[in-house]
Amino acid sequence: MNQKHSSDLSDRFSNQIHDLLNTNHVSGWCVAFSGGLDSRVLLDLLVASSSDLPVRILHVHHGISENADDWVEFCQTTAESYSGNIEAIIERVSVDIRGSFEENARKARYQVFESTLKPNEVLLMGHHLNDQAETFLQRLARGSGLTGLSGIPKKRALNQGLLFRPLIDESREDLKSYAQRRNLHWVEDESNAFEAYDRNYLRHQILPTFIARWPRFLNSVSRSVKVISQDAENLAYYRDQWLDQYRSLEALDLNALSELPESEQCGLLSHWVRRRSGYSLSNEQLRVLLNEVIHSPQDAKAVLRVGEFEYRRFQNRLYLVPSRQHLDLSHWRCSIKLEENCSGELFLPDGSHLIFEPAVSGQRITHSQIEVCYRKGGEHFRPVGHSQSKDLKKWFQEQAIPPWQRSNIPLLYSNQTLLAVADLAFDQLCVCEDDRLGWKVVWHR
Ligand SMILES: Nc1ncnc2c1ncn2[C@@H]1O[C@H](COP(=O)(O)OP(=O)(O)OP(=O)(O)O)[C@@H](O)[C@H]1O
């Protein structure tokens, strides 16, 4: 590659950095630094792009390779070579060796990225066009749908900041020429030669064959991925609109779903599951969900457990709930003494919490000594606006609260009188006409 190509790469890179700065509030850069060619070039381009914001490099030590400590040292000396202006962060993780090591290492890495990123900081990753083509082929080999074939996105939200991959349209060959011209050093991960990993097999055996036959293959993949991801985004937009229209984000309205053509029912179901849980269902799981839950003749028996979640049906709506919602809480109780004019907070055993905020109007409790427990059966209360007291079970039925949620809703008592059902309903007792000081209840789930 000649000097011109190299400066084109620098120009394209700085344009992207400046575009990002013009459209986002950025507090600093954090380079995901493996020490390999791509992240080494990334760091060099970033420093040269002369943004005045602080730069950190973050290396994840997987503790597997016998050379891992040398890579740590390489990261530290690279950071020091920039006259102390770059902070190097080394995070050690232990990777689960059960299942796919590649996948577990990747998950562990992304967890570190998420937890390390500061508010409005941008995590820069060195993925390039060859990574894009390998990912595309790997997903094709697995039979992925539109979402999978959309490839590696250039930009996405990551926890409190952003993840950005400015090299995603650059070939590895161009990055290598840049590194050689700039006299950069980098480390080679010996596991990259290990062809038992699909990724490496594609890199060494398949991709070169495609490129030899179609020299512009990488660009073609880049074009396909852009078209597919645009279509996937549009489809997601229409599916979101449908979910909004039927207020189906919390629970999927199965009556409305059944009006759609069968193929779209599956598409919408997959989209809803991804939105709710972040997971994708396999075709087999989708089939079981349709046959055993959605088309089950009885609501109550319709339960499917997949990983950490359960699919349940109630009143022809489909719910996706974390399995932890089925803790036995019937014997748990706790009390809290509220101080006048002060907020109070109570953590509950299922990870949710109650907040008590001082209030002089609206529905509020006015007793300062509160007992919190869960349903045992036989509870009564008189909801605001009702003249007679009501069986709690009946009230749950009227409000269409699914049966599996009922035993997980905290009940607030004072002197054995049920004052409030979390923040969902208050007893008539709590409504005072005067402006007596009390506490508004908020239940954070
Ligand atoms: N150990 C590591 N520590 C920090 N960053 C890393 C590490 N390994 C990889 N990265 C980041 O990931 C980028 C891509 O590297 P590689 O292709 O090996 O990653 P990957 O995470 O397996 O890819 P994918 O995210 O597509 O699964 C690197 O350029 C670098 O930014």
XYZ file of C-alpha atoms and ligand atoms in Angstrom:
476
model
C 0.000 0.000 0.000
C 1.312 3.442 -0.776
C 1.347 6.521 1.413
C -1.828 7.814 -0.230
C -3.889 4.820 0.927
C -2.514 5.188 4.389
C -3.473 8.839 4.657
C -6.899 7.969 3.188
C -7.314 5.588 6.104
C -6.295 8.312 8.582
C -8.671 10.794 6.932
C -11.585 8.386 6.936
C -10.873 7.580 10.568
C -10.678 11.206 11.748
C -13.826 12.101 9.796
C -15.700 9.392 11.657
C -14.341 10.525 15.012
C -15.326 14.125 14.316
C -18.782 13.111 13.070
C -19.298 11.163 16.267
C -18.193 14.138 18.356
C -20.598 16.396 16.453
C -23.570 14.153 17.093
C -22.910 12.815 20.602
C -21.803 14.087 23.959
C -18.529 12.179 24.452
C -16.635 12.267 27.770
C -13.635 10.186 26.656
C -12.337 7.196 24.705
C -11.704 3.687 25.940
C -9.914 1.462 23.420
C -10.642 -2.279 23.754
C -7.003 -3.269 23.426
C -6.031 -6.872 22.778
C -2.562 -5.825 21.618
C -3.236 -7.388 18.194
C -2.830 -5.616 14.856
C -6.358 -4.153 14.725
C -6.468 -2.574 18.179
C -2.844 -1.368 17.847
C -3.741 0.482 14.628
C -6.941 1.749 16.224
C -5.034 3.333 19.104
C -2.502 4.939 16.767
C -5.222 6.425 14.564
C -7.120 7.704 17.592
C -4.134 9.476 19.080
C -3.313 10.960 15.655
C -6.880 12.183 15.163
C -6.094 14.828 17.802
C -9.260 14.786 19.837
C -8.465 16.412 23.189
C -10.509 13.957 25.208
C -8.896 11.492 27.643
C -7.903 8.088 26.260
C -7.778 4.823 28.246
C -6.887 1.393 26.956
C -8.614 -1.644 28.410
C -7.136 -5.122 28.148
C -9.001 -8.225 29.255
C -6.702 -10.935 30.583
C -8.376 -14.312 30.051
C -5.677 -16.172 31.935
C -5.553 -18.991 29.379
C -2.590 -18.405 27.075
C 0.875 -18.907 28.527
C 1.751 -15.623 26.804
C -1.066 -13.697 28.518
C 1.299 -11.931 30.938
C 3.478 -10.767 28.028
C 0.395 -9.232 26.406
C -0.339 -7.350 29.632
C 3.204 -6.017 29.620
C 2.837 -5.030 25.969
C -0.322 -3.053 26.821
C 1.407 -1.253 29.648
C 4.494 -0.334 27.619
C 2.326 0.794 24.715
C 0.356 3.089 27.044
C 3.595 4.440 28.575
C 4.994 5.156 25.107
C 2.421 7.965 24.857
C 4.209 10.030 27.572
C 1.885 9.030 30.385
C -1.199 10.464 28.670
C -2.890 7.114 28.327
C -4.087 5.039 31.241
C -3.873 1.234 30.838
C -6.512 -0.838 32.600
C -6.020 -4.583 32.904
C -9.014 -6.647 33.943
C -8.662 -10.350 34.735
C -11.573 -12.678 34.083
C -12.056 -16.386 34.595
C -13.638 -18.012 31.588
C -16.022 -20.911 32.005
C -14.431 -23.819 30.127
C -17.734 -25.687 29.745
C -19.365 -25.232 26.352
C -17.806 -23.006 23.698
C -14.633 -21.397 25.044
C -14.672 -18.737 22.297
C -18.234 -17.748 23.182
C -17.640 -17.736 26.949
C -14.479 -15.643 26.584
C -16.378 -13.216 24.402
C -19.210 -12.894 26.963
C -16.717 -12.339 29.781
C -15.001 -9.620 27.696
C -18.213 -7.757 26.963
C -19.210 -7.886 30.636
C -15.938 -6.169 31.499
C -16.453 -3.597 28.737
C -19.914 -2.784 30.038
C -18.939 -2.453 33.657
C -15.774 -0.437 32.960
C -17.247 2.136 30.614
C -17.835 5.557 32.219
C -20.917 7.679 31.472
C -20.766 9.016 27.880
C -17.448 7.301 27.260
C -16.988 5.608 23.866
C -15.591 2.088 23.715
C -13.638 1.744 20.470
C -13.182 -1.744 19.049
C -10.876 -2.789 16.234
C -13.239 -5.037 14.229
C -12.532 -4.684 10.510
C -13.991 -5.777 7.184
C -12.459 -9.265 7.322
C -14.102 -9.767 10.756
C -17.366 -8.656 9.184
C -17.041 -11.190 6.336
C -16.055 -14.001 8.739
C -19.029 -13.234 10.985
C -21.361 -13.153 7.985
C -20.138 -16.533 6.696
C -20.203 -18.073 10.163
C -23.816 -16.976 10.680
C -24.739 -18.168 7.197
C -23.309 -21.571 8.113
C -25.535 -21.594 11.232
C -28.667 -20.677 9.283
C -29.152 -17.223 10.847
C -32.057 -14.987 9.908
C -32.153 -11.306 9.044
C -30.915 -10.117 12.454
C -27.896 -12.431 12.479
C -26.998 -11.656 8.870
C -27.021 -7.932 9.683
C -23.469 -8.576 10.851
C -21.398 -6.541 13.266
C -22.951 -3.097 13.834
C -20.742 -0.041 13.527
C -22.269 1.676 16.546
C -24.578 0.774 19.406
C -25.402 1.810 22.950
C -23.331 0.097 25.626
C -24.421 0.573 29.215
C -23.871 4.274 30.019
C -21.859 4.941 26.871
C -21.404 3.903 23.257
C -19.621 1.104 21.418
C -18.059 2.274 18.149
C -16.183 0.296 15.483
C -14.612 2.855 13.142
C -12.546 0.241 11.214
C -15.443 -1.982 10.253
C -15.234 -0.951 6.571
C -11.424 -1.284 6.336
C -9.702 -4.465 5.190
C -7.130 -6.218 7.356
C -4.621 -5.829 4.544
C -4.946 -2.031 4.663
C -4.555 -2.017 8.446
C -1.410 -4.126 8.145
C 0.129 -1.805 5.565
C -0.654 1.167 7.784
C 0.983 -0.547 10.788
C 4.110 -1.377 8.771
C 4.417 2.131 7.409
C 4.061 3.584 10.912
C 6.497 1.022 12.331
C 3.991 -0.233 14.854
C 4.513 -3.417 16.845
C 1.744 -5.759 17.892
C 1.314 -9.202 19.428
C 0.087 -12.323 17.644
C -2.371 -14.474 19.546
C -1.138 -18.030 18.879
C -4.730 -19.337 19.187
C -5.529 -17.545 15.903
C -3.795 -20.419 14.121
C -6.000 -23.023 15.808
C -8.356 -24.119 13.020
C -10.644 -26.138 15.281
C -12.262 -22.765 16.053
C -14.774 -21.974 13.291
C -13.603 -18.403 13.109
C -10.004 -19.352 12.398
C -11.041 -22.000 9.891
C -13.038 -19.397 7.980
C -10.157 -16.928 8.188
C -7.487 -19.307 6.921
C -9.339 -21.717 4.634
C -12.538 -20.183 3.347
C -12.129 -16.428 3.041
C -8.899 -16.568 0.957
C -10.624 -18.957 -1.482
C -13.540 -16.573 -1.945
C -11.250 -13.570 -2.350
C -9.083 -15.413 -4.904
C -12.183 -16.075 -7.009
C -13.972 -12.737 -6.363
C -11.341 -10.093 -5.508
C -14.020 -7.632 -4.327
C -15.681 -10.213 -2.089
C -15.084 -8.220 1.116
C -16.758 -5.139 -0.370
C -19.670 -7.259 -1.566
C -20.189 -8.617 1.950
C -20.024 -5.089 3.312
C -22.734 -4.013 0.834
C -24.968 -7.002 1.608
C -24.636 -6.478 5.342
C -25.631 -2.813 4.989
C -28.707 -3.650 2.885
C -29.742 -6.470 5.219
C -29.239 -4.438 8.394
C -31.263 -1.565 6.917
C -34.118 -3.952 6.060
C -33.866 -5.575 9.502
C -34.075 -2.126 11.122
C -37.145 -1.191 9.068
C -38.866 -4.458 9.885
C -38.061 -3.999 13.591
C -39.585 -0.512 13.382
C -42.876 -1.859 11.962
C -42.957 -4.697 14.465
C -42.388 -2.231 17.333
C -45.272 -0.152 16.038
C -47.487 -3.227 16.044
C -46.445 -4.031 19.631
C -47.207 -0.436 20.676
C -50.581 -0.509 18.973
C -51.647 -3.601 20.922
C -49.829 -2.488 24.072
C -48.010 -5.772 23.757
C -44.609 -4.854 25.124
C -45.291 -6.196 28.648
C -47.397 -9.139 27.500
C -48.108 -10.227 23.960
C -51.755 -10.003 22.929
C -52.384 -13.443 21.417
C -55.789 -12.516 19.981
C -54.198 -9.770 17.904
C -51.265 -12.023 16.997
C -53.575 -14.725 15.647
C -55.021 -12.240 13.116
C -51.634 -12.068 11.345
C -50.430 -14.459 8.631
C -48.681 -17.478 10.197
C -45.181 -16.577 8.975
C -45.488 -13.075 10.443
C -46.729 -14.533 13.751
C -43.363 -16.313 14.097
C -41.433 -13.191 13.077
C -43.272 -11.007 15.558
C -42.941 -13.558 18.331
C -39.154 -13.762 17.815
C -38.924 -9.972 17.757
C -40.935 -9.644 20.978
C -38.784 -12.271 22.741
C -35.590 -10.490 21.691
C -36.969 -7.155 22.885
C -38.091 -8.574 26.235
C -35.125 -10.778 27.094
C -32.255 -10.016 24.709
C -32.248 -13.703 23.717
C -33.084 -15.262 20.363
C -35.222 -18.366 20.193
C -34.136 -21.293 18.022
C -36.639 -22.593 15.446
C -37.272 -25.613 17.672
C -37.974 -23.438 20.737
C -40.283 -21.291 18.617
C -42.179 -24.385 17.483
C -42.565 -25.646 21.086
C -43.697 -22.194 22.226
C -46.381 -22.081 19.542
C -47.627 -25.639 20.083
C -47.364 -26.023 23.844
C -48.039 -22.539 25.135
C -49.732 -20.341 22.566
C -52.036 -22.998 21.160
C -52.470 -24.873 24.471
C -56.174 -25.416 25.263
C -55.688 -24.285 28.891
C -54.144 -21.051 30.121
C -52.919 -22.410 33.434
C -50.976 -25.378 32.051
C -49.267 -23.301 29.433
C -45.704 -22.896 30.748
C -42.395 -23.243 28.937
C -39.039 -22.753 30.611
C -36.109 -21.614 28.451
C -32.846 -20.764 30.236
C -33.496 -18.143 32.902
C -36.983 -17.336 31.625
C -40.460 -18.799 31.591
C -43.203 -18.264 29.049
C -46.667 -18.240 30.608
C -50.110 -17.555 29.251
C -52.914 -15.793 31.066
C -56.190 -14.490 29.622
C -54.806 -15.036 26.153
C -51.765 -12.873 26.733
C -48.247 -14.280 26.635
C -45.854 -13.320 29.442
C -42.098 -13.738 29.540
C -40.948 -13.732 33.152
C -37.602 -14.328 34.824
C -37.766 -17.627 36.701
C -36.746 -15.879 39.930
C -40.298 -14.602 40.222
C -41.233 -17.968 41.705
C -39.443 -17.632 45.017
C -41.458 -18.811 47.999
C -41.937 -15.563 49.884
C -44.915 -16.570 51.977
C -42.932 -16.575 55.273
C -40.904 -13.433 54.639
C -41.761 -10.314 56.615
C -40.011 -7.117 57.574
C -40.870 -3.803 59.144
C -39.777 -0.249 58.549
C -40.129 2.838 60.724
C -40.625 5.931 58.597
C -39.290 9.263 59.835
C -41.459 12.316 59.331
C -40.490 14.297 56.231
C -37.843 11.740 55.239
C -37.774 9.147 52.474
C -37.486 5.487 53.353
C -36.371 2.484 51.320
C -36.909 -1.214 51.814
C -35.159 -3.926 49.775
C -37.225 -7.009 49.088
C -35.956 -10.596 48.719
C -36.725 -10.795 44.975
C -34.405 -7.877 44.173
C -37.173 -5.262 43.894
C -37.522 -2.405 46.394
C -40.091 -0.090 47.915
C -39.511 3.624 48.199
C -41.513 5.809 50.574
C -41.481 9.484 49.604
C -42.896 12.249 51.830
C -46.205 13.535 50.376
C -49.015 15.780 51.549
C -51.559 14.921 48.867
C -52.673 12.063 46.670
C -52.890 8.439 47.681
C -50.439 7.903 50.508
C -49.962 6.033 53.712
C -49.992 8.028 56.926
C -48.848 5.327 59.355
C -45.160 5.493 60.124
C -44.676 1.921 61.328
C -45.133 -0.390 58.323
C -45.002 -4.175 58.149
C -44.296 -5.690 54.749
C -45.080 -9.290 53.875
C -46.524 -11.406 51.071
C -49.842 -13.030 50.422
C -50.916 -16.081 52.406
C -54.598 -16.127 51.447
C -57.728 -14.649 52.998
C -56.596 -10.989 52.897
C -59.171 -8.212 52.591
C -58.959 -4.490 51.974
C -61.181 -1.644 50.869
C -59.682 -0.155 47.684
C -60.027 3.593 47.199
C -63.371 4.342 45.549
C -65.033 1.153 46.838
C -67.651 1.265 49.540
C -67.109 -2.289 50.726
C -64.113 -4.322 51.644
C -62.882 -6.751 49.029
C -61.222 -10.113 49.007
C -57.645 -9.554 47.727
C -57.915 -12.607 45.483
C -61.027 -11.173 43.851
C -59.326 -7.828 43.365
C -56.340 -9.552 41.674
C -58.764 -11.318 39.323
C -60.577 -8.093 38.463
C -57.270 -6.362 37.728
C -56.201 -9.312 35.507
C -52.988 -9.732 37.505
C -51.538 -13.095 36.401
C -51.698 -15.775 39.148
C -47.893 -16.331 39.284
C -47.334 -12.628 40.043
C -49.797 -12.454 42.929
C -47.642 -14.077 45.589
C -44.731 -11.757 44.702
C -46.523 -8.475 45.308
C -45.564 -6.893 48.630
C -48.424 -6.116 51.004
C -48.105 -3.133 53.357
C -49.721 -3.413 56.780
C -50.086 -1.374 59.920
C -51.572 -2.954 63.040
C -52.757 -5.897 60.956
C -54.677 -3.664 58.589
C -53.773 -4.027 54.914
C -52.948 -0.451 53.841
C -51.628 -0.943 50.330
C -50.940 -3.585 47.705
C -47.433 -2.396 46.750
C -48.094 0.837 44.820
C -50.921 -0.729 42.814
C -53.827 0.004 45.155
C -54.380 1.731 48.471
C -56.940 1.071 51.136
C -59.664 3.693 51.550
C -58.068 4.299 54.961
C -55.102 5.965 53.281
C -57.126 8.671 51.610
C -57.241 11.567 53.969
C -59.142 14.684 53.110
C -56.782 16.963 55.029
C -53.224 17.752 54.052
C -51.777 15.396 56.614
C -48.165 14.434 55.963
C -47.759 10.912 54.665
C -45.653 8.838 52.269
C -46.255 8.029 48.638
C -45.214 4.450 47.822
C -43.230 3.514 44.708
C -42.418 -0.098 43.935
C -39.311 -0.524 41.744
C -39.318 -3.928 40.079
N -8.486 -9.472 25.361
C -9.018 -8.369 24.859
N -9.044 -7.238 25.596
C -9.594 -6.108 25.119
N -10.150 -6.014 23.905
C -10.160 -7.099 23.116
C -9.599 -8.332 23.545
N -9.755 -9.226 22.547
C -10.381 -8.587 21.558
N -10.627 -7.301 21.879
C -11.314 -6.271 21.054
O -12.137 -6.941 20.112
C -11.751 -6.571 18.799
C -11.977 -7.721 17.854
O -11.170 -8.801 18.220
P -11.644 -10.261 17.912
O -12.041 -10.351 16.484
O -10.638 -11.197 18.480
O -12.877 -10.105 18.857
P -14.165 -10.850 19.208
O -14.581 -10.163 20.506
O -13.940 -12.316 19.209
O -15.187 -10.442 18.094
P -16.747 -10.492 18.247
O -17.111 -9.318 19.142
O -17.228 -10.334 16.856
O -17.077 -11.812 18.854
C -10.303 -6.164 18.951
O -9.922 -5.300 17.906
C -10.306 -5.456 20.256
O -10.816 -4.139 20.105
